[in-house]
Amino acid sequence: MKPLALITGASSGIGAAFAWELARRGNDLILVARRKDRLEELARSMEQKFGIAAGILAADLATEEGFASVEQRIAEAENLELLVNNAGFGTRGLFFRADVAGQDQMHRLHVLATLRLTHAALEGMVRRGKGGVINVSSVAAFWQSPGSVSYCATKCWMNSFTEGLALELKGAGSAVKMQALCPGYTRSEFHDAAGMDRKLIADSLWMSAEEVVSASLAGLERGKLVVVPGWRYRLVVFLMKQAPRWLLGPIALRQQKRLGRG
């Protein structure tokens, strides 16, 4: 039986890049996203090219029904060796002016879906003594940015959750691995959906989804807990960790004005 990977947000961007690379490595897949037609097309292409089995599950992970359907699929998968919690989205604009329904949806998707699916996966992985969970976070987790308050906060939670679970697993003597993947600007549909003008960001700061996935899987093999792809972003994260909070605030406000996140 081939190892199985379940990927959320698999219809495009980083999620699709994970799916292609894992299929190339011989993993069977379960692809989860809202767009069933896109999932069917991806699954068919991967099965034909790599000879793997690619199942699909159309689910909205911001809903209880979506949580439950994916949890059930995870519980039934005795060969599940990797869960990639990648589904997510960003918004622009000040929190107090934003549609609260969209903010609620973001917290459900980034926090509750990650919590529920990780719990479902770890139950079987720990029992079997192998597997891994990759939570796709962001460099935004390391600071707070006006105009993206909920996004930064939920990604910060994701990092903390991942690190806490890694400590628990280590203390329990489990071989199951955890990873918080923290990419910077990545070429995908993510920024288009958020309404961001890509021209405002220097070309040198953009990475491909394939580069991000390569760094993630290499880090997982080494047991690296927090993976920040790209030397520029590793430098940025290092500097943010060293800088005093009073200095980060003014920098964030200037960035807000430059990107027009009012």
PDB file of C-alpha atoms in Angstrom:
ATOM      1  CA  MET A   1       0.000   0.000   0.000  1.00  0.00           C
ATOM      2  CA  LYS A   2       1.395   3.379  -1.006  1.00  0.00           C
ATOM      3  CA  PRO A   3       1.745   6.175   1.569  1.00  0.00           C
ATOM      4  CA  LEU A   4      -1.183   8.594   1.469  1.00  0.00           C
ATOM      5  CA  ALA A   5      -1.087  12.388   1.718  1.00  0.00           C
ATOM      6  CA  LEU A   6      -4.132  14.587   2.305  1.00  0.00           C
ATOM      7  CA  ILE A   7      -3.812  18.210   1.176  1.00  0.00           C
ATOM      8  CA  THR A   8      -6.313  20.978   1.832  1.00  0.00           C
ATOM      9  CA  GLY A   9      -6.520  23.974  -0.478  1.00  0.00           C
ATOM     10  CA  ALA A  10      -5.203  21.623  -3.152  1.00  0.00           C
ATOM     11  CA  SER A  11      -6.836  23.192  -6.197  1.00  0.00           C
ATOM     12  CA  SER A  12      -4.144  25.832  -6.800  1.00  0.00           C
ATOM     13  CA  GLY A  13      -0.962  27.500  -5.572  1.00  0.00           C
ATOM     14  CA  ILE A  14       1.066  25.893  -2.808  1.00  0.00           C
ATOM     15  CA  GLY A  15      -1.520  23.160  -2.289  1.00  0.00           C
ATOM     16  CA  ALA A  16      -1.417  22.073  -5.921  1.00  0.00           C
ATOM     17  CA  ALA A  17       2.394  22.219  -5.893  1.00  0.00           C
ATOM     18  CA  PHE A  18       2.429  19.900  -2.868  1.00  0.00           C
ATOM     19  CA  ALA A  19       0.108  17.532  -4.707  1.00  0.00           C
ATOM     20  CA  TRP A  20       2.253  17.397  -7.853  1.00  0.00           C
ATOM     21  CA  GLU A  21       5.487  16.847  -5.946  1.00  0.00           C
ATOM     22  CA  LEU A  22       4.057  14.190  -3.633  1.00  0.00           C
ATOM     23  CA  ALA A  23       2.480  12.390  -6.587  1.00  0.00           C
ATOM     24  CA  ARG A  24       5.842  12.477  -8.355  1.00  0.00           C
ATOM     25  CA  ARG A  25       7.344  10.808  -5.286  1.00  0.00           C
ATOM     26  CA  GLY A  26       4.793   8.005  -5.478  1.00  0.00           C
ATOM     27  CA  ASN A  27       2.260   9.025  -2.837  1.00  0.00           C
ATOM     28  CA  ASP A  28      -1.438   8.401  -3.223  1.00  0.00           C
ATOM     29  CA  LEU A  29      -3.437  11.564  -2.595  1.00  0.00           C
ATOM     30  CA  ILE A  30      -6.653  12.953  -1.210  1.00  0.00           C
ATOM     31  CA  LEU A  31      -7.182  16.444  -2.613  1.00  0.00           C
ATOM     32  CA  VAL A  32      -9.471  18.765  -0.646  1.00  0.00           C
ATOM     33  CA  ALA A  33     -10.842  22.128  -1.790  1.00  0.00           C
ATOM     34  CA  ARG A  34     -14.130  23.793  -2.632  1.00  0.00           C
ATOM     35  CA  ARG A  35     -13.741  23.659  -6.430  1.00  0.00           C
ATOM     36  CA  LYS A  36     -14.734  20.135  -7.420  1.00  0.00           C
ATOM     37  CA  ASP A  37     -14.119  20.640 -11.145  1.00  0.00           C
ATOM     38  CA  ARG A  38     -10.539  21.803 -10.521  1.00  0.00           C
ATOM     39  CA  LEU A  39      -9.900  18.881  -8.180  1.00  0.00           C
ATOM     40  CA  GLU A  40     -11.211  16.369 -10.708  1.00  0.00           C
ATOM     41  CA  GLU A  41      -8.942  17.782 -13.409  1.00  0.00           C
ATOM     42  CA  LEU A  42      -5.876  17.699 -11.138  1.00  0.00           C
ATOM     43  CA  ALA A  43      -6.586  14.181  -9.896  1.00  0.00           C
ATOM     44  CA  ARG A  44      -7.037  12.847 -13.414  1.00  0.00           C
ATOM     45  CA  SER A  45      -3.788  14.452 -14.618  1.00  0.00           C
ATOM     46  CA  MET A  46      -1.752  13.124 -11.687  1.00  0.00           C
ATOM     47  CA  GLU A  47      -3.127   9.605 -11.981  1.00  0.00           C
ATOM     48  CA  GLN A  48      -2.312   9.500 -15.689  1.00  0.00           C
ATOM     49  CA  LYS A  49       1.187  10.927 -15.295  1.00  0.00           C
ATOM     50  CA  PHE A  50       2.384   9.141 -12.149  1.00  0.00           C
ATOM     51  CA  GLY A  51       0.186   6.057 -11.814  1.00  0.00           C
ATOM     52  CA  ILE A  52      -0.978   6.963  -8.312  1.00  0.00           C
ATOM     53  CA  ALA A  53      -4.500   7.037  -6.881  1.00  0.00           C
ATOM     54  CA  ALA A  54      -5.844  10.551  -6.324  1.00  0.00           C
ATOM     55  CA  GLY A  55      -9.154  10.888  -4.520  1.00  0.00           C
ATOM     56  CA  ILE A  56     -10.981  14.187  -4.194  1.00  0.00           C
ATOM     57  CA  LEU A  57     -13.204  15.714  -1.554  1.00  0.00           C
ATOM     58  CA  ALA A  58     -15.021  18.970  -2.260  1.00  0.00           C
ATOM     59  CA  ALA A  59     -15.483  20.631   1.124  1.00  0.00           C
ATOM     60  CA  ASP A  60     -15.752  24.109   2.615  1.00  0.00           C
ATOM     61  CA  LEU A  61     -13.458  23.980   5.643  1.00  0.00           C
ATOM     62  CA  ALA A  62     -14.996  27.096   7.136  1.00  0.00           C
ATOM     63  CA  THR A  63     -18.132  25.072   7.973  1.00  0.00           C
ATOM     64  CA  GLU A  64     -18.952  22.302  10.435  1.00  0.00           C
ATOM     65  CA  GLU A  65     -20.064  20.090   7.564  1.00  0.00           C
ATOM     66  CA  GLY A  66     -16.709  20.608   5.864  1.00  0.00           C
ATOM     67  CA  PHE A  67     -14.749  19.768   9.029  1.00  0.00           C
ATOM     68  CA  ALA A  68     -16.746  16.602   9.590  1.00  0.00           C
ATOM     69  CA  SER A  69     -16.442  15.262   6.053  1.00  0.00           C
ATOM     70  CA  VAL A  70     -12.651  15.578   6.005  1.00  0.00           C
ATOM     71  CA  GLU A  71     -12.302  14.243   9.551  1.00  0.00           C
ATOM     72  CA  GLN A  72     -14.217  11.148   8.499  1.00  0.00           C
ATOM     73  CA  ARG A  73     -12.002  10.627   5.450  1.00  0.00           C
ATOM     74  CA  ILE A  74      -8.907  10.950   7.650  1.00  0.00           C
ATOM     75  CA  ALA A  75     -10.265   8.447  10.170  1.00  0.00           C
ATOM     76  CA  GLU A  76     -10.810   5.920   7.372  1.00  0.00           C
ATOM     77  CA  ALA A  77      -7.285   6.314   5.953  1.00  0.00           C
ATOM     78  CA  GLU A  78      -5.044   3.755   7.661  1.00  0.00           C
ATOM     79  CA  ASN A  79      -2.153   4.602   5.318  1.00  0.00           C
ATOM     80  CA  LEU A  80      -2.233   8.371   5.905  1.00  0.00           C
ATOM     81  CA  GLU A  81       1.361   9.532   6.375  1.00  0.00           C
ATOM     82  CA  LEU A  82       1.115  13.255   5.652  1.00  0.00           C
ATOM     83  CA  LEU A  83      -1.470  15.949   6.298  1.00  0.00           C
ATOM     84  CA  VAL A  84      -0.910  19.366   4.719  1.00  0.00           C
ATOM     85  CA  ASN A  85      -3.174  22.029   6.216  1.00  0.00           C
ATOM     86  CA  ASN A  86      -2.830  24.559   3.420  1.00  0.00           C
ATOM     87  CA  ALA A  87      -6.338  25.987   2.919  1.00  0.00           C
ATOM     88  CA  GLY A  88      -6.473  29.683   3.675  1.00  0.00           C
ATOM     89  CA  PHE A  89      -7.043  33.192   2.372  1.00  0.00           C
ATOM     90  CA  GLY A  90      -6.184  36.789   3.143  1.00  0.00           C
ATOM     91  CA  THR A  91      -8.110  40.058   3.093  1.00  0.00           C
ATOM     92  CA  ARG A  92      -7.192  43.731   2.889  1.00  0.00           C
ATOM     93  CA  GLY A  93      -8.591  46.531   4.986  1.00  0.00           C
ATOM     94  CA  LEU A  94      -8.945  47.702   8.557  1.00  0.00           C
ATOM     95  CA  PHE A  95     -10.523  45.188  10.902  1.00  0.00           C
ATOM     96  CA  PHE A  96     -13.142  47.558  12.324  1.00  0.00           C
ATOM     97  CA  ARG A  97     -14.387  48.307   8.800  1.00  0.00           C
ATOM     98  CA  ALA A  98     -14.277  44.728   7.541  1.00  0.00           C
ATOM     99  CA  ASP A  99     -17.219  42.392   7.059  1.00  0.00           C
ATOM    100  CA  VAL A 100     -17.209  40.360  10.267  1.00  0.00           C
ATOM    101  CA  ALA A 101     -18.474  37.286   8.417  1.00  0.00           C
ATOM    102  CA  GLY A 102     -15.282  37.207   6.371  1.00  0.00           C
ATOM    103  CA  GLN A 103     -13.147  37.604   9.494  1.00  0.00           C
ATOM    104  CA  ASP A 104     -15.053  34.766  11.158  1.00  0.00           C
ATOM    105  CA  GLN A 105     -14.544  32.582   8.096  1.00  0.00           C
ATOM    106  CA  MET A 106     -10.789  33.233   8.161  1.00  0.00           C
ATOM    107  CA  HIS A 107     -10.503  32.206  11.812  1.00  0.00           C
ATOM    108  CA  ARG A 108     -12.543  29.057  11.170  1.00  0.00           C
ATOM    109  CA  LEU A 109     -10.382  28.101   8.205  1.00  0.00           C
ATOM    110  CA  HIS A 110      -6.953  28.913   9.637  1.00  0.00           C
ATOM    111  CA  VAL A 111      -7.588  27.946  13.258  1.00  0.00           C
ATOM    112  CA  LEU A 112     -10.511  25.556  13.676  1.00  0.00           C
ATOM    113  CA  ALA A 113      -9.929  23.560  10.489  1.00  0.00           C
ATOM    114  CA  THR A 114      -6.238  23.187  11.358  1.00  0.00           C
ATOM    115  CA  LEU A 115      -7.128  22.117  14.898  1.00  0.00           C
ATOM    116  CA  ARG A 116      -9.802  19.609  13.889  1.00  0.00           C
ATOM    117  CA  LEU A 117      -7.952  17.970  11.007  1.00  0.00           C
ATOM    118  CA  THR A 118      -4.665  17.796  12.889  1.00  0.00           C
ATOM    119  CA  HIS A 119      -6.383  16.100  15.811  1.00  0.00           C
ATOM    120  CA  ALA A 120      -8.023  13.590  13.485  1.00  0.00           C
ATOM    121  CA  ALA A 121      -4.721  12.815  11.742  1.00  0.00           C
ATOM    122  CA  LEU A 122      -2.523  12.568  14.834  1.00  0.00           C
ATOM    123  CA  GLU A 123      -4.768   9.995  16.465  1.00  0.00           C
ATOM    124  CA  GLY A 124      -3.924   7.445  13.776  1.00  0.00           C
ATOM    125  CA  MET A 125      -0.368   8.585  13.087  1.00  0.00           C
ATOM    126  CA  VAL A 126       0.701   8.319  16.717  1.00  0.00           C
ATOM    127  CA  ARG A 127      -0.851   4.874  16.986  1.00  0.00           C
ATOM    128  CA  ARG A 128       0.990   3.726  13.853  1.00  0.00           C
ATOM    129  CA  GLY A 129       4.231   5.409  14.934  1.00  0.00           C
ATOM    130  CA  LYS A 130       4.848   7.402  11.755  1.00  0.00           C
ATOM    131  CA  GLY A 131       3.622  10.368   9.747  1.00  0.00           C
ATOM    132  CA  GLY A 132       3.780  14.125   9.649  1.00  0.00           C
ATOM    133  CA  VAL A 133       1.657  17.277   9.638  1.00  0.00           C
ATOM    134  CA  ILE A 134       2.615  20.429   7.732  1.00  0.00           C
ATOM    135  CA  ASN A 135       0.696  23.552   8.722  1.00  0.00           C
ATOM    136  CA  VAL A 136       1.109  26.207   6.052  1.00  0.00           C
ATOM    137  CA  SER A 137       1.598  29.432   7.978  1.00  0.00           C
ATOM    138  CA  SER A 138       3.355  32.608   6.807  1.00  0.00           C
ATOM    139  CA  VAL A 139       6.169  35.028   7.582  1.00  0.00           C
ATOM    140  CA  ALA A 140       3.252  37.249   8.624  1.00  0.00           C
ATOM    141  CA  ALA A 141       3.053  35.076  11.758  1.00  0.00           C
ATOM    142  CA  PHE A 142       6.109  36.810  13.165  1.00  0.00           C
ATOM    143  CA  TRP A 143       4.645  40.303  13.421  1.00  0.00           C
ATOM    144  CA  GLN A 144       1.401  42.260  13.224  1.00  0.00           C
ATOM    145  CA  SER A 145       0.457  44.295  10.165  1.00  0.00           C
ATOM    146  CA  PRO A 146      -2.376  46.865  10.110  1.00  0.00           C
ATOM    147  CA  GLY A 147      -4.799  45.931   7.352  1.00  0.00           C
ATOM    148  CA  SER A 148      -4.097  42.215   7.843  1.00  0.00           C
ATOM    149  CA  VAL A 149      -4.770  41.830  11.559  1.00  0.00           C
ATOM    150  CA  SER A 150      -6.747  38.575  11.456  1.00  0.00           C
ATOM    151  CA  TYR A 151      -4.376  37.003   8.951  1.00  0.00           C
ATOM    152  CA  CYS A 152      -1.288  37.733  11.066  1.00  0.00           C
ATOM    153  CA  ALA A 153      -3.039  36.653  14.269  1.00  0.00           C
ATOM    154  CA  THR A 154      -4.301  33.343  12.907  1.00  0.00           C
ATOM    155  CA  LYS A 155      -0.927  32.485  11.390  1.00  0.00           C
ATOM    156  CA  CYS A 156       0.764  33.321  14.706  1.00  0.00           C
ATOM    157  CA  TRP A 157      -1.658  30.898  16.388  1.00  0.00           C
ATOM    158  CA  MET A 158      -0.795  28.269  13.800  1.00  0.00           C
ATOM    159  CA  ASN A 159       2.920  28.537  14.608  1.00  0.00           C
ATOM    160  CA  SER A 160       2.312  28.319  18.347  1.00  0.00           C
ATOM    161  CA  PHE A 161      -0.046  25.348  17.926  1.00  0.00           C
ATOM    162  CA  THR A 162       2.465  23.511  15.758  1.00  0.00           C
ATOM    163  CA  GLU A 163       5.358  24.109  18.147  1.00  0.00           C
ATOM    164  CA  GLY A 164       3.280  23.000  21.136  1.00  0.00           C
ATOM    165  CA  LEU A 165       2.255  19.772  19.424  1.00  0.00           C
ATOM    166  CA  ALA A 166       5.861  19.064  18.474  1.00  0.00           C
ATOM    167  CA  LEU A 167       6.801  19.297  22.158  1.00  0.00           C
ATOM    168  CA  GLU A 168       3.952  16.995  23.144  1.00  0.00           C
ATOM    169  CA  LEU A 169       4.898  14.402  20.541  1.00  0.00           C
ATOM    170  CA  LYS A 170       8.544  14.504  21.568  1.00  0.00           C
ATOM    171  CA  GLY A 171       7.587  14.086  25.210  1.00  0.00           C
ATOM    172  CA  ALA A 172       5.390  11.128  24.317  1.00  0.00           C
ATOM    173  CA  GLY A 173       8.255   9.483  22.418  1.00  0.00           C
ATOM    174  CA  SER A 174       6.388   9.676  19.102  1.00  0.00           C
ATOM    175  CA  ALA A 175       8.161   9.697  15.739  1.00  0.00           C
ATOM    176  CA  VAL A 176       5.394  11.805  14.148  1.00  0.00           C
ATOM    177  CA  LYS A 177       6.749  15.097  12.799  1.00  0.00           C
ATOM    178  CA  MET A 178       5.242  18.582  12.886  1.00  0.00           C
ATOM    179  CA  GLN A 179       6.143  21.544  10.707  1.00  0.00           C
ATOM    180  CA  ALA A 180       5.066  25.183  10.464  1.00  0.00           C
ATOM    181  CA  LEU A 181       5.806  26.280   6.895  1.00  0.00           C
ATOM    182  CA  CYS A 182       6.214  30.067   6.750  1.00  0.00           C
ATOM    183  CA  PRO A 183       6.532  31.321   3.170  1.00  0.00           C
ATOM    184  CA  GLY A 184       6.711  34.927   2.085  1.00  0.00           C
ATOM    185  CA  TYR A 185       5.264  36.286  -1.152  1.00  0.00           C
ATOM    186  CA  THR A 186       4.474  33.284  -3.353  1.00  0.00           C
ATOM    187  CA  ARG A 187       3.230  33.347  -6.939  1.00  0.00           C
ATOM    188  CA  SER A 188      -0.292  31.929  -6.736  1.00  0.00           C
ATOM    189  CA  GLU A 189      -3.948  32.942  -6.827  1.00  0.00           C
ATOM    190  CA  PHE A 190      -3.771  33.913  -3.137  1.00  0.00           C
ATOM    191  CA  HIS A 191      -2.808  37.547  -3.660  1.00  0.00           C
ATOM    192  CA  ASP A 192      -5.196  37.962  -6.578  1.00  0.00           C
ATOM    193  CA  ALA A 193      -8.072  36.791  -4.368  1.00  0.00           C
ATOM    194  CA  ALA A 194      -6.984  39.265  -1.678  1.00  0.00           C
ATOM    195  CA  GLY A 195      -6.993  42.098  -4.217  1.00  0.00           C
ATOM    196  CA  MET A 196      -3.288  42.874  -3.893  1.00  0.00           C
ATOM    197  CA  ASP A 197      -1.383  44.570  -6.704  1.00  0.00           C
ATOM    198  CA  ARG A 198       1.699  42.363  -7.211  1.00  0.00           C
ATOM    199  CA  LYS A 199       3.587  45.257  -8.779  1.00  0.00           C
ATOM    200  CA  LEU A 200       3.881  46.843  -5.333  1.00  0.00           C
ATOM    201  CA  ILE A 201       6.233  44.019  -4.286  1.00  0.00           C
ATOM    202  CA  ALA A 202       9.784  43.757  -5.649  1.00  0.00           C
ATOM    203  CA  ASP A 203      10.325  40.865  -8.069  1.00  0.00           C
ATOM    204  CA  SER A 204      13.185  39.538  -5.928  1.00  0.00           C
ATOM    205  CA  LEU A 205      10.767  38.853  -3.069  1.00  0.00           C
ATOM    206  CA  TRP A 206       8.498  36.542  -5.043  1.00  0.00           C
ATOM    207  CA  MET A 207       9.023  32.781  -4.865  1.00  0.00           C
ATOM    208  CA  SER A 208       7.364  30.009  -6.833  1.00  0.00           C
ATOM    209  CA  ALA A 209       5.040  27.545  -5.113  1.00  0.00           C
ATOM    210  CA  GLU A 210       7.399  24.777  -6.221  1.00  0.00           C
ATOM    211  CA  GLU A 211      10.327  26.411  -4.394  1.00  0.00           C
ATOM    212  CA  VAL A 212       8.247  26.686  -1.237  1.00  0.00           C
ATOM    213  CA  VAL A 213       7.191  23.030  -1.394  1.00  0.00           C
ATOM    214  CA  SER A 214      10.751  21.856  -2.050  1.00  0.00           C
ATOM    215  CA  ALA A 215      11.986  23.693   1.044  1.00  0.00           C
ATOM    216  CA  SER A 216       9.121  22.313   3.120  1.00  0.00           C
ATOM    217  CA  LEU A 217       9.618  18.658   2.217  1.00  0.00           C
ATOM    218  CA  ALA A 218      13.390  18.922   2.617  1.00  0.00           C
ATOM    219  CA  GLY A 219      12.835  20.412   6.053  1.00  0.00           C
ATOM    220  CA  LEU A 220      10.362  17.683   6.986  1.00  0.00           C
ATOM    221  CA  GLU A 221      12.890  15.004   6.118  1.00  0.00           C
ATOM    222  CA  ARG A 222      15.377  16.685   8.475  1.00  0.00           C
ATOM    223  CA  GLY A 223      12.773  17.098  11.203  1.00  0.00           C
ATOM    224  CA  LYS A 224      12.878  20.902  11.005  1.00  0.00           C
ATOM    225  CA  LEU A 225       9.993  22.399  12.950  1.00  0.00           C
ATOM    226  CA  VAL A 226       9.789  25.902  11.432  1.00  0.00           C
ATOM    227  CA  VAL A 227      10.649  26.275   7.750  1.00  0.00           C
ATOM    228  CA  VAL A 228      11.033  29.724   6.204  1.00  0.00           C
ATOM    229  CA  PRO A 229      11.798  29.305   2.474  1.00  0.00           C
ATOM    230  CA  GLY A 230      14.289  31.731   0.902  1.00  0.00           C
ATOM    231  CA  TRP A 231      17.318  33.397   2.461  1.00  0.00           C
ATOM    232  CA  ARG A 232      15.722  36.845   2.222  1.00  0.00           C
ATOM    233  CA  TYR A 233      12.766  35.768   4.327  1.00  0.00           C
ATOM    234  CA  ARG A 234      14.947  33.928   6.820  1.00  0.00           C
ATOM    235  CA  LEU A 235      16.859  37.186   7.262  1.00  0.00           C
ATOM    236  CA  VAL A 236      13.620  39.159   7.628  1.00  0.00           C
ATOM    237  CA  VAL A 237      12.303  36.763  10.280  1.00  0.00           C
ATOM    238  CA  PHE A 238      15.616  36.863  12.155  1.00  0.00           C
ATOM    239  CA  LEU A 239      15.572  40.675  12.207  1.00  0.00           C
ATOM    240  CA  MET A 240      11.923  40.794  13.293  1.00  0.00           C
ATOM    241  CA  LYS A 241      12.676  38.464  16.194  1.00  0.00           C
ATOM    242  CA  GLN A 242      15.588  40.661  17.295  1.00  0.00           C
ATOM    243  CA  ALA A 243      13.894  44.037  16.845  1.00  0.00           C
ATOM    244  CA  PRO A 244      12.111  45.660  19.821  1.00  0.00           C
ATOM    245  CA  ARG A 245       8.324  45.873  19.565  1.00  0.00           C
ATOM    246  CA  TRP A 246       8.415  49.683  19.645  1.00  0.00           C
ATOM    247  CA  LEU A 247      10.375  49.658  16.391  1.00  0.00           C
ATOM    248  CA  LEU A 248       8.180  47.123  14.547  1.00  0.00           C
ATOM    249  CA  GLY A 249       5.006  49.186  14.997  1.00  0.00           C
ATOM    250  CA  PRO A 250       6.123  52.233  12.977  1.00  0.00           C
ATOM    251  CA  ILE A 251       7.569  49.953  10.271  1.00  0.00           C
ATOM    252  CA  ALA A 252       4.236  48.151   9.997  1.00  0.00           C
ATOM    253  CA  LEU A 253       2.346  51.441   9.708  1.00  0.00           C
ATOM    254  CA  ARG A 254       4.585  52.625   6.869  1.00  0.00           C
ATOM    255  CA  GLN A 255       4.084  49.291   5.105  1.00  0.00           C
ATOM    256  CA  GLN A 256       0.314  49.696   5.495  1.00  0.00           C
ATOM    257  CA  LYS A 257       0.410  53.053   3.729  1.00  0.00           C
ATOM    258  CA  ARG A 258       2.656  51.767   0.948  1.00  0.00           C
ATOM    259  CA  LEU A 259       0.412  48.786   0.185  1.00  0.00           C
ATOM    260  CA  GLY A 260      -2.811  50.763   0.566  1.00  0.00           C
ATOM    261  CA  ARG A 261      -4.367  48.587   3.253  1.00  0.00           C
ATOM    262  CA  GLY A 262      -6.617  51.267   4.621  1.00  0.00           C
TER     263      GLY A 262
END
